[in-house]
Short mmCIF file of C-alpha atoms in Angstrom, two decimals:
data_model
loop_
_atom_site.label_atom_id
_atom_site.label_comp_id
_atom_site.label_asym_id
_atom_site.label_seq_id
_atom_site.Cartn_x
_atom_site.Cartn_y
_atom_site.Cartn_z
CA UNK A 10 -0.89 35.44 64.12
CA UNK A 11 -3.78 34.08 62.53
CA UNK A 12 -3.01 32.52 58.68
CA UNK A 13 -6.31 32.20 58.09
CA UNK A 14 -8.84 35.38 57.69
CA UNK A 15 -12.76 34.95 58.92
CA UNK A 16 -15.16 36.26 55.85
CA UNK A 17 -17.61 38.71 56.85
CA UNK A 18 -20.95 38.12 57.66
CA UNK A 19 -22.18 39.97 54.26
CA UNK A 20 -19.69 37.55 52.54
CA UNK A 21 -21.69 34.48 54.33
CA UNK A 22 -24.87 35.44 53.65
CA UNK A 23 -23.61 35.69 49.90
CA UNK A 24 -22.14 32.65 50.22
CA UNK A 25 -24.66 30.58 51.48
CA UNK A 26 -27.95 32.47 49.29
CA UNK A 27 -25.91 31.50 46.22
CA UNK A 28 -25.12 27.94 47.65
CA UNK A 29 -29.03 27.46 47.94
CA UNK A 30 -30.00 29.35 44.91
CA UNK A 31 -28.04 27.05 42.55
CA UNK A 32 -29.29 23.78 44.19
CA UNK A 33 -32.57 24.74 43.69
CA UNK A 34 -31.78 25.50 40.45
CA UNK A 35 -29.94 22.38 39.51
CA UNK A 36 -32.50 19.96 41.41
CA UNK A 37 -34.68 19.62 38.50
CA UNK A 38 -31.62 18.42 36.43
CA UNK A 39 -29.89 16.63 39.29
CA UNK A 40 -32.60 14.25 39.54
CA UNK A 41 -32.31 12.19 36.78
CA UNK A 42 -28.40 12.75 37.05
CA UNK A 43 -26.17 9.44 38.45
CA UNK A 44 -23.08 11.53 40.43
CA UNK A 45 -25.89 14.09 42.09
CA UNK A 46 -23.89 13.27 45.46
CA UNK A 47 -20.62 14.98 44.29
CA UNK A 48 -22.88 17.93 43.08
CA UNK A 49 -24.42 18.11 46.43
CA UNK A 50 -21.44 17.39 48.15
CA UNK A 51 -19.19 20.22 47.10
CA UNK A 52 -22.76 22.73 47.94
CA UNK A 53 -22.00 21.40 51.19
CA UNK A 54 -18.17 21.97 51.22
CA UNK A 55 -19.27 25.70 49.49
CA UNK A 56 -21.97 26.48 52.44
CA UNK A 57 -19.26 25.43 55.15
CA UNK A 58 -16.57 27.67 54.67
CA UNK A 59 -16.84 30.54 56.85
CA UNK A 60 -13.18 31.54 56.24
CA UNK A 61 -9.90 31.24 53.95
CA UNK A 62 -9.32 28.04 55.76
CA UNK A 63 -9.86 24.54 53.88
CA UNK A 64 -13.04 23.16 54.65
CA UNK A 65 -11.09 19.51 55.10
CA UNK A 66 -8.27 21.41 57.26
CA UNK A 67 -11.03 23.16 60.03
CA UNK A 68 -13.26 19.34 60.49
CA UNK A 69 -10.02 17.78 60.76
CA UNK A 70 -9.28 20.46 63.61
CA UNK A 71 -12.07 20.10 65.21
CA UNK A 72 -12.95 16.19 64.87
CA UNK A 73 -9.12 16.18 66.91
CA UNK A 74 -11.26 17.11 70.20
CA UNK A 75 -13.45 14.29 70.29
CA UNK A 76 -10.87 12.59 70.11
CA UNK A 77 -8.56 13.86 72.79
#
């Protein structure tokens, strides 16, 4: 049984458009601003997720096979 459920690929492309749209957006005011990492940071967390999953949750899966 899988917990978590995969988003679609319309649901991605969504995702990810918006995810660029609103960093281009922001970049004007993000350059002047100190905590533009955070900003950036959570785009990043917001173009990763492919799935109901926790972004931190599926790198800490998958960081466990270089590992072992």
């Amino acid at each position: 049984m899988n917990l978590y459920q995969p988003y679609s690929l319309p649901h991605l492309i969504l995702r990810r458009s918006a995810a660029v749209a609103t960093g281009l957006l922001a970049l004007p005011f993000m350059l002047f601003y100190p905590d533009r990492s955070r900003f950036y940071s959570f785009l990043h967390r917001y173009w990763c997720k492919t799935s109901t999953q926790p972004v931190w949750l599926a790198q800490a899966e998958t960081a466990a096979t270089d590992f072992y």
